[in-house]
Structures are given as structure tokens and as C-alpha cells.
Amino acid sequence: MAPETRVPSRAAAVNRPRVGVVKFASCDGCQLTILDLEDELLALADRFEFVEFAEATSRRSSGPFDVLFIEGSISSPEQVVEIARLRAATKTLVTIGACATAGGIQALRTAAEHEAFRHAVYPAPAFVESLAVASPVATYVAVDAELRGCPIDAHQLVELLTAVTTGRRPQLPDQAVCLECKRRGLECVVVTRGEPCLGPVTQTGCGAICPGMGRGCYGCFGPREGANVDGLARWFTDGPALGSLEPGDVGRLFAGFTGGAPVFRGVTDRLGGRPLIQLRPAGAYPPELAEHNPPRWGSAGKEGLDA
Amino acid sequence: MHEVEGGGFGGVTTTAAPQGRMNDLRFQVQNLTRVEGEGSLHLLVRDGAVAEARLQIFEAPRYFEALVAGRTPNEVLDIVSRICGICPVAYQMSAVHAFEDLFGVEVEPSTRALRRLMYCAEWIESHALHIYLLHAPDFLGYPSAVEMAKDHRQLVADGLRLKQIGNHLLATLGGRAIHPVSVRVGGWSRAPRKAQLSALQPALHEALRLARATVDIALGLTPPAFEREPRLVALHNPREYPMNDGRIVSNDGLNLAPQAWGEAFHEVQVPWSNALQARGADDLPYLLGPAARIVLDAEQLHPLAREALQASGALESIRRNPYRSIVARAIELVHATADAIDIVDAYEPPDRPAVEWEARPGTAAWATEAPRGLLFHRYQLGDDGKVAAAVIVPPTSQNQAAIEADVAAFAPRVLDLPMDAATHQLEQLIRAYDPCISCATHFLDLSIQQAPS
Amino acid sequence: MIERHWSAADAMGSATRFLPTARLGELVLALRGDGRRVIGPVVEDGALKMAEIDHADALPFGWTARSEPGLVRLERRAPDAAGADRAFDNGPAWSGIKPWTFPSRVDALALETRADGSLAVRVDAPASQPTAVIGARACDLAALAIHDRVLAGGPAVDPDYAARRADLFVVAVECAMATSTCFCTSMDTGPEVTRGADITLSEIGDGFAARGDSPAGQRLLDRLVLAPATEAHLAQAAEQVAAVRAAMGHAVETDGLHDRLLANLDSPRWAEIAERCLACANCTLVCPTCFCTGTEVVSDPDGRESTATRAWDSCFTAGFAQVVGGGSFRPQHRDRYRQWLTHKFGTWFDQFGTSGCVGCGRCVAWCPVGIDVREELAIIAGPVPGLVPDAPALVPTAPVRAIAPAAVEPGSIRTTYVPTTLAAVRPETADTTTLRIATDDPALLAARPGQFVMIAMPAFAIPPISISRIRDDGIELTIRAAGPTTSVLARIRPGTQLALRGPLGRPWPIEDAYGRDVAIVAGGIGLAPLRGLLDQVLAERDRFTSIRVYLGARTPRDRLFVDELEALAADGVDIRLTVDRAGPEWLGRVGIITELFRGAKPTGANVTAFVCGPERMMTAVTDLLGDLAVPPGHTWLTLERRMECGVGLCGHCQLGTRFVCRDGPVFSVAELGSDLRREGL
């Protein structure tokens, strides 16, 4: 799942690398992580030229990009076209976050369920364009590096940017969350409380946030190298420590923000726990409203014009 | 999508309308910037007058209401936060209160206080983000805060510091600032220690100082002269400024329980947008958010914030002029920082992080005040304690019709301006609502179409 | 080696005192009064954890623990018959002492490029922080003794550990209950506290029998002015520890376990465990003796300043045994589990003269899927004769030290980094570069062929690079750009300063070839560590009956040191060369390196062969030399494994009984035995 990382040479730091940040289907949280680097943001702006970052600047660029960060999954027909164009305009393409790297939680829908989903949410789904499945960026184009997480971790982001400027390989470990958990001196929530935790099969990088807050990991960094998901799922369903969860409960654990990753998805497919699609109660949307033109303020518009 | 390099607002294009009439003209502002999410604006101009404004949200749909089906309440808390990376706490709060209301869970008083503290943290980081990084550059004439920092470094640094303090507080309570992990039905997965929160007090006092300075800065930004009489809707709680808990009220006399949102409002789908729009029972738009709260809940502001509001003399202009929302946000920053300081002072950790609870079937509904306004959740729970159906109505989809109405009212004055100036002014107006399109599903291109009479 | 504790026997002369529970706080205050932070077990988030305490009240009075494979529950316990709450009837705290003596993250090396371009090298010594531990169990003390050997008793001493250890005061507690996961009796480490403590407490009724086990411990007890323990106290203490011993029984048969384990490296059970094992590393991280670490480098965005941090790592991760530009030597979970178990209970003896297990049971209790080593040992290497297959002939059953490691006395390996200057850079091929390092450091100048150095420069990982020539004014390093760090090293400018740790490792045993036919066999970049050997062999030409050099390269363009070697050939040195593939302009030989032996066979017992190249090439050459009757003890290889420290402290490069960095990288085929070819070792 982790592609070979290519980073521009150190010489690139002399001319500020042209950096873009774009999004597809997502919550904006990963690109917000860039704006949340409060201590580093202005220094980063000196070092990199943010030529495209719609959430932060009105300046726009269609490329070329030395480094392009992509948030979000590919979920609509336009996005398929756009990602190909962006790839062609980019040297180092970095996917950021669970949506871009694993499809995000929206990747839980299958092609067969798509119509049901559309009808569940929209009264007139014909107006809504979306692909049957939401996919990670790597499904459509080659990816040079990825930052996992929902959202990504600020330290990993800084590490990646530093690797770009120094020309070294970013240190993005593929170990289990457990290593970070124990380095932090946190007790295992599975062992002490029978709390299901995906830490043993999830890639670290978050700093073991969930066990640090007294709960099990929900896998938002996606499967680690060699994740023994079956071994863990078996212990959750059959082992004594958790009071034996129902298979569907375990399946739902894996159906999270990286539930589209094949390794996790396999567990959910086998044990159940996929989202249950139910239509909205009839009459929630009077169908005639769907065709209305947008209404106006009472008389406010006229008043405003006089100002 | 992004065709133009170095300024402007994306692809501002003039094309013939599909009908091909000579006097049909459609202007498009593609991809509004410095808003959260993706969308565009289309204007239909008929005989020189604006006939219609359409806010098109092309953020690809993610079907959250379907994704929460079959999930347990605690799983829902994790999932709905992903609707929006800017205001994840709001989604967790509306949901957790809805479930606890249905299940009859009485949380510990310190849990209630901590939840309010968490909301304060989110308001601080979200408002600071919008004021300093997204909206102030409009008033001062810069494409971004980074460019603005070249001339106003301290201003931007102060804004970042405010945002950082909000984020630190949020991460202390929730493990991380974006998609925090600690909110559980009945309380928390882990409640903070007293010392952890007390350690933040110096920073919170610094934030209060910065917030009060922000009010003065916001008052110094001259708003374009544009006024209208909006219908304002917000939660109201006589005991406190509304965040987690209050009745839905409006400036035209509405007053109902938060669970009863559906009695006064409904959602419709419009063909040009991936977001559903909400309307009043009379089918008319309404406006949520800081301006609505300031107007409807001024009496409940923290004394320091009330003092700032009174000193500003801006209450009436906040109500009438959408560009004054930046002042409303600044006053709410004072409120959130001052309130946070009081909560931390009084905090005593709960005996246990979460109280016991049991799921019940039925309808769970609640509304809280997200930074951008009232956020309504309704869940149908089955006998198995899992969600059977869900309705989530984010503030931006409720504001969408109001934004369109304001744009339609404002647009005539820009029709004769050069396109880039026109789009800049329209975009600045839209940004004043701090629209969060990821939530609404999400934002923004402008098109202006000349239609036949 | 740290030997500062008295054995319990030395303290026999001093009377054991009685410390009433109500006065336990005085002990804590006295330790704090001496300027120590006090660490003790506390209940935190539903588990018993070692943490800093201000007062004895923080200790887990009234708590007991139930522990099974993969399940630990703390439970309230009613006061005993005397109405007293007991503090220590709860087994070993999960986090143990390790986080204080061997923290999970320690800054190991800080580098800064100064404005004038020179390099500042800083090794952070720990700030002296005297520490006392209350509530260490016999197993914890046994683990401490093992760490003393591993981290401070070998040729390389971990300076951070040594400093922390020197300032440690231990108040041990003799266990009055065992959990179901405890098996210290099997490992002969407890439950009686016999060594390593300053004070030993036995919890009896409303107080403790307190024994001063070291002069410092006795002095402290003297200061508290305590009454002597009565006969009844002593009897009760003896009774309860005897009861614990009886309750634990004998879960692991240790007699012959080392040999039985190593005889079962091919047991089908490894694969069965791998179906359950998550390779999550929890067992190694809670193990009080596991000491493996990795190096993480953080730098400023300019790459001018950086800090290398030593962080807990685990043999259960893929990256642990991964080499740059190659895969992991232990790709599968079963390889990793086998490495851990055979090291802990087997090859640890070969390396450190002791078991790596102290029987604390943490790996059993804290395995999130409840894998029980006691059970697995019985299945894989049980003492039932029928289950033990015949041992393969080449499996070493005793420590193999045919040739002594380069350094044996404690602290004899220098671990510091020395600033040096890059004097010249010479490109050899498109991807290979020779760096000439100028230094007047006597140790570096005394390097011997086959040794290597660790190279540190700000912002980059610290790779091991073999020395390709030893000069009067410095050394040469030949580097192939395999990853970002080596790529950058190949591009740096003369004048740049580099920090070097070394020379490290065992050199080629040139003396072994005196009076014999020398065959030097190099594939690709493998010529680099052999070049210095060739220099030396030619300098002592008369001591060998013949000298032949066999070289392989991928293509003619990938040949190294072409001018030098052509000059030697012209001078009559027998140098044979083949390339894997070549264009029509190449008039030389094409084919694999073993083809070269057709013309001039290094045959018989009078040959000493020195071989370096890709591992597959080396095994092929080894096979051929074996066929040609060259004794395995005369064929020397240099192995490539992941090396993070270069001095035998990080654990990454372990191969069976050896650390490749410290015990090698040069080994004879006889020494390696079947380990050379075993997959996943």
C-alpha cells in the first residue's frame, strides 16, 4: 500500500518548490492540518510557494506543481478527469489522509448499494452526480508518497516537508500503533478493559491517540504492514478477554475510516457489519419542493439595493 | 476546474447559455476560495436585473446519513465528526446530546462543563481561522493571510496564536484538534486531570487578551454598505450563551424545543446543488450563525463579551449588514475564551469518565450551536440499539438559501463592474457567512447568466 | 559491568527491621529527602503501572490483580485478618523499571553544521537524576542484572543506561502472591529477592520486614530508627514466599532448553503461532530485558541541525531486519516470533551467558491475543524425547567464538562520533563514489581491512559504510547510492565535515591466510571492503603462497577501481574479471563469478578465501569452494544486515548467536554453519 517515496533533491530548496493543495471528496480536515501548523506556517510559506490552496488563498494555479497534496477520495466523474490532469502537472504527488489513501468512510458503499445510498439521502437523486464507488487516488493515478490518518498527523506532515527540503527519505513508520502506545507508557486497553482496539493491525503515526484517551484504536491510519486481521478478529469473537463480541460488532470495527482498504474490508465482508441502508421515512421531502426555484427574502432585497 | 494562474477567482468565464439566446449571459465564479469545501455561484440576469442566484455545491456527496445506519451510538459519534474537519466537535455534540436525551442519561455536571469547554475550544479555533486567515484578507486587500503577513505579520501571528490556543485546548480534551476521540455517550473515554487543564490557563488568558484586541481590529474593517432584514434563528438558553443546549428561537417569534426542529423547518433538494437546502415552514430562508446568536442571545454573553458588544455599538449593524459577521465572531471569541477560563477554574474531574447507559429504541434529536450556527441531528434507533435512519442538517445547508437571497439582492450593484471586481465582491459577501461546504456536503464558482425577459 | 550491589548474604549480619505500614511514608520521604525521585506502583487507568509518587499513599493499597494470558484485571481486595490493606499483593507492575533505566526515547546524537561549515557533534548525556524504585520484584531485579550485562557489561557500553543505572536505589518487595502468569520459579529468578536490591521488604500484617541489602540500604534503614523484626515476623515472611514458590510450580523446563529450541528451528509450530501472533511487538515492549532500539532522526527544515533519537524498537516489525535497497530478512510473522523466542530462551545464552527471560510473565499477560510462551516452549521444544527431531549437524549448540570478537573487555568499543573532513570525492561508476576522509584520529588510522564506520551527517540516517582503504592521513569509503542517505553522501562536496563512529567490527583475519593460497572473491560493491585487504595482502606478498583475485560486476561500466586494478594486473597480480552482461565492445568474460574458477581453481585445504558480494553470490561461491575441498573454516565472508548502532547495542543485525556488526561482519563459513542459508533467521 505504501508507494516508493520520491522526493525532489536538495537543490530544489533554492528555488521555492511550487506546492499545491487540492481536495476531492473529504471533510477538509487534512488540509486544515496544514493551517494548524501555527508555529511553522509562516516559515513554511517562506520556504514553499503555495500556488494552489483554495481553502487558504485566492491565488489559483492549475500547475505545474513540484509537490501536490491531495485530500479526499475520487467520488465523481469530474474528479476522475481532474486527478489525471493534476498528475500530469505534478512532480511529487502526495496523498494525504484516509480518504485519499484508502477511500475514506465513504468507500464503504459498494457499487451495488450506491442507488440505495443516493435514495437514502437525496429525494431526487438524479440531480446528484457521484460515482458508484469512492476510491483512493492511487486507483486512478500513480502516487509518490502518502500520509495516512483521519486526519493526518501534523508531525508526519512536517517530517515530509522537511524531507522534501533536505532530500532525505521521510521517516513514516509502518509499524503497529502498539509500539507508540508502549513507548508512551500506556497500558493496553484490550488486556486491562476488554476494549476492542485495532492498534495491533494499524499503522502508527498518530502517536497512539486513542489508547492515550482511554479507548481502543479505530484504525484511522489504515492497515500496517503484514496486518494479521484474522488473528485479531478471532480473538475478539472467540477470546475470553472481550467477553466474546458478535461477529458483526467486529466487522463494524474494521468498517471505519480506512474500511475501504482491502485488508480491513475483507474482515467486514466476512463478518458482517456493513452499513444498513434504509430509505428515509416517506414524506420527509415533499417531491414538489425539489423542483422549486429558491425563494427570496420577503422585502429585504429591495432595501438592500437602496443602500 | 482551475484554469487561471496568479490571481482572480478561478475560471471566470462568459459563455452563452444553453438556450443560445443572444441576451442570455451566464457568469461563473468557479471554486470560491478561502471557504471550506467546494462550490460555485451562478447568477441569472434577466433584462439587466438579477433574476436568481444559485449557490451550487459540487462537493461530491459522501452519504453520511446512510453510512451511520446500522451503527451504535458511540460509533456514530466517531463517524459524524468526519462530516466536517473544521467543526467536528459540533457534530459529536449534537449527536451525543440527541442520544443521551433519548436514553435518559444524566451526565455528571463536570461532563456538561467539559463539553461546553470543548465547544469553546472549537469556536476559538474556528472563529480565529475565519477572521484572520479567511476573511480579514478580503477587507485588507490580500489574496491570503500569507500575503497579508508580509505587511501585517503581527496581525497574522496573533490570529495563528489564538487558533493554536483553541487547538491545544481541544487536543487536551479530545486527543487531537481535528476529529477528537474522547466524546462518548454518558461522558468521556477519559476525562482530563485538573492539572492538565490548569496548565492551559496562562494560554487562555493570553487568548482572552488577543480576542479582545480582535474585536477592535474587526470594528476597524470597513464593511461595504449593504443591509437587509434577515430572519435570524439560533438556540436560546436563559442561563447561558447557547452552545450545547437551548430552545430554537427566531427574531420573528419562533420558540420551540430543539427536538422539534422539523416542525418549523424542512429540507428541499435543488437541482443545482449536492447539498440539501433548509427552509422555514413558510418556505422562506433564514440565517444562522454568530450574527443570529449575538442578536438573539446578547443578554447571555459572558460579561466581558457583553461589555465588548456594548462598547462596539455594533449590534444593529451586525444584524443588518452581513459583512459585520466578522465583528460578531470577534465578540464570540471573547465569549469563548472568557467562558473557557471560568470553566477551567471551576473544573473538578468527574468520579468516573462516563456514566452507565442503556440504549432505547425511538427518535433521538437535538440541536447545538456549531461555530457557523444551529446544527440539527435526528436519529431513529431500532430495538437493537443501532441507528435505523438519520437526518443531519448542517448550518451551511440551512444558510444556503439565505446566502442566495443576499447575493441576489447584492448582485445588481456589481453587474456593471469588470468581472474580476464583480466576482471578488460577490465572493467576499459569500465568505462573510463562513460557509462550510464540506458540511453541507460543500463550495464555490460564480456564474452570471443573462436570461430572456 | 556494574557491580555495585551486595548480595543478600552480605547483609545477613544486619538485623532485619520491622517497618510499620503507617511509617512506609517515612521511607518515601527519606528517599525524596536525599534528592531522589521515587518510582512506585500506582493504579492508573485500570492497570498497575510504575510512576513517580510523592507519598506512600499513592501505592496500590487494597488492590490485587488477576492475570491470565491476554487479560489483566485489578480488583479491590478486602483488608487482611489484621484489618490492614496490603499494598503489594498484585504481581509485577506492567511497565516495570525499564522506562526509568532505559527510557523509550533518548537523544543519542545531536549534530549541527555551524555557520563556518564545521560540524558540532554533541552526545547528550542524561541529566543526573537520582532515582529510587519502590516495589521492584525479584523478576525486575533479575532483569536489571541482565540489562547490566547487555548494555553495560559488553564491549560497547550504552552511556545513557550506565549513567541512569549508577544513580538507582532499589527497594524490592518479596512477592506474597503470584498471578497465574508468573513463572519466576522456572527461570530461577524468584520469588525470593537474593540480589540487586538496596532494601528488601516483605509485607507482613500491619508492616514490613525490612532488610538492608546494601550499605546504602542499611544506612537508610538506620536513619528510620526501626525496631528489629521479631522471629514471628521473619517466619511469616519466609512462609509466605515459600507458599508463592509452591503455588507457581515449574512451568518451563529450562534444562537443555537452549539446545532443544535451536534443534527445532524448522518446527511447524512457528507457522501455527503466526496465525495467532499479530507481530504487534507488545511482548517485546513489556519485556523487562528486551533492549532493541531504532534510530530516528529529526532535523530543522534546512537540514543544518538534527537529533538522532534512540527509541524502543522490536524484532516483530518488518523494518527491523530490512536493509537499504532490499527486503526484510524476516518477512513473515513466524520468522519474527522464532527470532524472539529463540533469542530470549536460547541464543541469549550464547551472547550474554544468561537467559533473556526472567519469568515475570508480562509477555503472557500483555499479549493482546493471549499467546503463552510457556505453552509454546513446551510444544516447540518440550523435553519429551519423541518430540525432538535429530539436531541438524551444523546447528551450533555451544557459543561459537572460534575467533574472538574484535573487542571483548567491557567498554573497549569506542561509541563516540569523531568529526572528520571529506578531503576528496572520486566517482567510480554511475552510482558508486569513493570518499577520502581526512582524519588524524589514531583509532580511525588504526582501522583494519574489513572494518566499517557509521557515518553521521545532519538530517540523515546514519548508515554503516565499509572502509575501502586505510591511508596514512585517513581512510577511504566507497559508497553505492542505494537509498537517499547514500545518494546524498555520494554527492557531498569536499570540505564537508562528517561525524564517524568507528572503526567497528571484526576485520578480515589476514593472519589466517599466512602461508596459504589467497583467493579474494568480490561481487559488485563487495569489492569495497576487500580493497583494503588486497592492499595489505600485496604489502605482505611474500607471506602467501599465491594470490588470486576474482571479480564480478554487473556490466563493464560497473567495474570499480579499474585503473588501480589494471596497474596491479600489469604488475603481475592474478586478477580475473567477469561481468553479468555486456555490449559487443566488451572483449572480456561474460558470466557469473563462479565461472572464473574454471580457469584457476582455488582448491584444497591450503586455500583461504575472502568473499564479499550479494548474499546469493556468496552462498554460490561458498558451495563451490566447499566442492573444491576448501575447508569451511578457511572461507571468510562479510555479511550485510541492518545496523543501526554498529556496536552491538541495538539488536537489529542479529543472526542466530551473533550480532553481525560486533561479532562480524566477517565470519567464516564454519562459524555461520546452517545459519548462512536459513530463511528468515
mmCIF file of C-alpha atoms in Angstrom, chain B residues 293-435:
data_model
loop_
_atom_site.group_PDB
_atom_site.id
_atom_site.type_symbol
_atom_site.label_atom_id
_atom_site.label_comp_id
_atom_site.label_asym_id
_atom_site.label_seq_id
_atom_site.Cartn_x
_atom_site.Cartn_y
_atom_site.Cartn_z
ATOM 1 C CA ARG B 293 -26.676 34.379 18.141
ATOM 2 C CA ILE B 294 -25.349 37.809 19.041
ATOM 3 C CA VAL B 295 -28.699 39.386 18.206
ATOM 4 C CA LEU B 296 -30.885 36.763 19.879
ATOM 5 C CA ASP B 297 -28.679 35.923 22.859
ATOM 6 C CA ALA B 298 -26.841 39.143 23.651
ATOM 7 C CA GLU B 299 -28.064 39.058 27.249
ATOM 8 C CA GLN B 300 -26.428 35.692 27.843
ATOM 9 C CA LEU B 301 -22.961 36.676 26.626
ATOM 10 C CA HIS B 302 -20.153 36.426 29.153
ATOM 11 C CA PRO B 303 -19.928 39.809 30.928
ATOM 12 C CA LEU B 304 -16.626 40.539 29.199
ATOM 13 C CA ALA B 305 -18.122 39.792 25.794
ATOM 14 C CA ARG B 306 -21.273 41.760 26.572
ATOM 15 C CA GLU B 307 -19.101 44.660 27.579
ATOM 16 C CA ALA B 308 -17.230 44.403 24.269
ATOM 17 C CA LEU B 309 -20.509 44.315 22.365
ATOM 18 C CA GLN B 310 -21.863 47.331 24.157
ATOM 19 C CA ALA B 311 -18.655 49.264 23.651
ATOM 20 C CA SER B 312 -18.691 48.434 19.957
ATOM 21 C CA GLY B 313 -22.200 49.811 19.407
ATOM 22 C CA ALA B 314 -22.353 47.361 16.534
ATOM 23 C CA LEU B 315 -25.355 45.237 17.491
ATOM 24 C CA GLU B 316 -27.673 46.772 14.921
ATOM 25 C CA SER B 317 -25.136 46.677 12.105
ATOM 26 C CA ILE B 318 -24.341 43.044 12.960
ATOM 27 C CA ARG B 319 -27.992 42.286 12.472
ATOM 28 C CA ARG B 320 -28.426 44.140 9.182
ATOM 29 C CA ASN B 321 -25.061 44.007 7.420
ATOM 30 C CA PRO B 322 -23.716 40.525 6.616
ATOM 31 C CA TYR B 323 -20.122 41.821 6.410
ATOM 32 C CA ARG B 324 -20.347 42.691 10.086
ATOM 33 C CA SER B 325 -20.361 38.991 10.950
ATOM 34 C CA ILE B 326 -16.610 39.375 11.467
ATOM 35 C CA VAL B 327 -17.390 41.596 14.462
ATOM 36 C CA ALA B 328 -19.898 39.044 15.744
ATOM 37 C CA ARG B 329 -17.251 36.335 15.522
ATOM 38 C CA ALA B 330 -14.745 38.514 17.362
ATOM 39 C CA ILE B 331 -17.210 39.096 20.182
ATOM 40 C CA GLU B 332 -17.878 35.373 20.339
ATOM 41 C CA LEU B 333 -14.117 34.833 20.588
ATOM 42 C CA VAL B 334 -14.152 36.984 23.721
ATOM 43 C CA HIS B 335 -17.071 34.972 25.000
ATOM 44 C CA ALA B 336 -15.481 31.588 24.289
ATOM 45 C CA THR B 337 -12.113 32.458 25.812
ATOM 46 C CA ALA B 338 -13.629 34.054 28.910
ATOM 47 C CA ASP B 339 -16.059 31.189 29.355
ATOM 48 C CA ALA B 340 -13.230 28.662 28.949
ATOM 49 C CA ILE B 341 -11.226 30.378 31.674
ATOM 50 C CA ASP B 342 -14.186 30.197 34.068
ATOM 51 C CA ILE B 343 -14.858 26.528 33.282
ATOM 52 C CA VAL B 344 -11.224 25.559 33.802
ATOM 53 C CA ASP B 345 -11.171 27.456 37.100
ATOM 54 C CA ALA B 346 -14.196 25.600 38.392
ATOM 55 C CA TYR B 347 -13.286 22.172 36.998
ATOM 56 C CA GLU B 348 -13.267 19.130 39.211
ATOM 57 C CA PRO B 349 -12.739 15.818 37.405
ATOM 58 C CA PRO B 350 -15.768 13.521 37.342
ATOM 59 C CA ASP B 351 -15.664 10.426 39.575
ATOM 60 C CA ARG B 352 -15.776 8.225 36.530
ATOM 61 C CA PRO B 353 -15.261 9.306 32.956
ATOM 62 C CA ALA B 354 -18.672 8.117 31.744
ATOM 63 C CA VAL B 355 -21.907 7.153 33.458
ATOM 64 C CA GLU B 356 -23.607 3.879 32.599
ATOM 65 C CA TRP B 357 -26.333 3.973 29.986
ATOM 66 C CA GLU B 358 -28.564 1.698 28.049
ATOM 67 C CA ALA B 359 -29.797 2.211 24.523
ATOM 68 C CA ARG B 360 -33.525 2.550 23.908
ATOM 69 C CA PRO B 361 -35.387 2.488 20.645
ATOM 70 C CA GLY B 362 -37.020 5.690 19.483
ATOM 71 C CA THR B 363 -36.203 9.043 17.974
ATOM 72 C CA ALA B 364 -33.125 10.866 19.205
ATOM 73 C CA ALA B 365 -32.991 14.510 18.201
ATOM 74 C CA TRP B 366 -31.007 17.547 19.320
ATOM 75 C CA ALA B 367 -29.550 20.798 18.118
ATOM 76 C CA THR B 368 -26.399 22.577 19.225
ATOM 77 C CA GLU B 369 -24.665 25.716 18.055
ATOM 78 C CA ALA B 370 -21.775 24.957 15.724
ATOM 79 C CA PRO B 371 -19.450 27.891 15.058
ATOM 80 C CA ARG B 372 -21.465 28.502 11.881
ATOM 81 C CA GLY B 373 -24.852 28.092 13.501
ATOM 82 C CA LEU B 374 -27.500 25.663 14.560
ATOM 83 C CA LEU B 375 -26.747 22.033 13.768
ATOM 84 C CA PHE B 376 -29.673 19.624 13.949
ATOM 85 C CA HIS B 377 -29.414 15.826 14.207
ATOM 86 C CA ARG B 378 -32.209 13.300 14.310
ATOM 87 C CA TYR B 379 -31.688 9.562 14.585
ATOM 88 C CA GLN B 380 -34.155 6.747 14.516
ATOM 89 C CA LEU B 381 -32.917 3.967 16.802
ATOM 90 C CA GLY B 382 -34.103 0.419 16.386
ATOM 91 C CA ASP B 383 -34.711 -2.242 19.014
ATOM 92 C CA ASP B 384 -31.120 -3.399 18.589
ATOM 93 C CA GLY B 385 -29.846 -0.017 19.818
ATOM 94 C CA LYS B 386 -28.441 0.807 16.403
ATOM 95 C CA VAL B 387 -29.303 3.670 14.113
ATOM 96 C CA ALA B 388 -32.002 2.869 11.579
ATOM 97 C CA ALA B 389 -32.254 6.253 9.907
ATOM 98 C CA ALA B 390 -30.655 9.662 10.297
ATOM 99 C CA VAL B 391 -31.211 13.273 9.335
ATOM 100 C CA ILE B 392 -28.341 15.718 9.725
ATOM 101 C CA VAL B 393 -28.938 19.348 8.881
ATOM 102 C CA PRO B 394 -25.720 21.360 8.955
ATOM 103 C CA PRO B 395 -25.741 25.145 9.346
ATOM 104 C CA THR B 396 -24.438 25.846 5.880
ATOM 105 C CA SER B 397 -27.243 23.967 4.184
ATOM 106 C CA GLN B 398 -29.665 25.969 6.300
ATOM 107 C CA ASN B 399 -27.924 29.205 5.377
ATOM 108 C CA GLN B 400 -27.664 28.334 1.715
ATOM 109 C CA ALA B 401 -30.985 29.834 0.687
ATOM 110 C CA ALA B 402 -30.279 32.934 2.739
ATOM 111 C CA ILE B 403 -26.902 33.370 1.083
ATOM 112 C CA GLU B 404 -28.530 33.033 -2.336
ATOM 113 C CA ALA B 405 -31.113 35.627 -1.423
ATOM 114 C CA ASP B 406 -28.472 38.061 -0.186
ATOM 115 C CA VAL B 407 -26.348 37.541 -3.265
ATOM 116 C CA ALA B 408 -29.335 38.158 -5.496
ATOM 117 C CA ALA B 409 -30.027 41.359 -3.618
ATOM 118 C CA PHE B 410 -26.425 42.497 -3.700
ATOM 119 C CA ALA B 411 -25.580 41.474 -7.241
ATOM 120 C CA PRO B 412 -27.200 44.348 -9.218
ATOM 121 C CA ARG B 413 -24.600 46.766 -7.899
ATOM 122 C CA VAL B 414 -21.730 44.698 -9.316
ATOM 123 C CA LEU B 415 -23.174 43.872 -12.724
ATOM 124 C CA ASP B 416 -21.509 46.860 -14.335
ATOM 125 C CA LEU B 417 -18.140 46.274 -12.724
ATOM 126 C CA PRO B 418 -15.328 44.441 -14.500
ATOM 127 C CA MET B 419 -15.725 40.684 -13.996
ATOM 128 C CA ASP B 420 -12.849 40.200 -11.597
ATOM 129 C CA ALA B 421 -14.027 43.061 -9.389
ATOM 130 C CA ALA B 422 -17.575 41.723 -9.540
ATOM 131 C CA THR B 423 -16.597 38.224 -8.595
ATOM 132 C CA HIS B 424 -14.310 39.480 -5.866
ATOM 133 C CA GLN B 425 -17.147 41.419 -4.260
ATOM 134 C CA LEU B 426 -19.595 38.561 -4.525
ATOM 135 C CA GLU B 427 -17.095 36.126 -3.132
ATOM 136 C CA GLN B 428 -16.329 38.412 -0.245
ATOM 137 C CA LEU B 429 -20.028 38.532 0.549
ATOM 138 C CA ILE B 430 -20.330 34.769 0.476
ATOM 139 C CA ARG B 431 -17.266 34.391 2.683
ATOM 140 C CA ALA B 432 -18.937 36.607 5.256
ATOM 141 C CA TYR B 433 -21.210 33.661 6.074
ATOM 142 C CA ASP B 434 -18.190 31.408 6.660
ATOM 143 C CA PRO B 435 -19.891 28.743 4.581
#
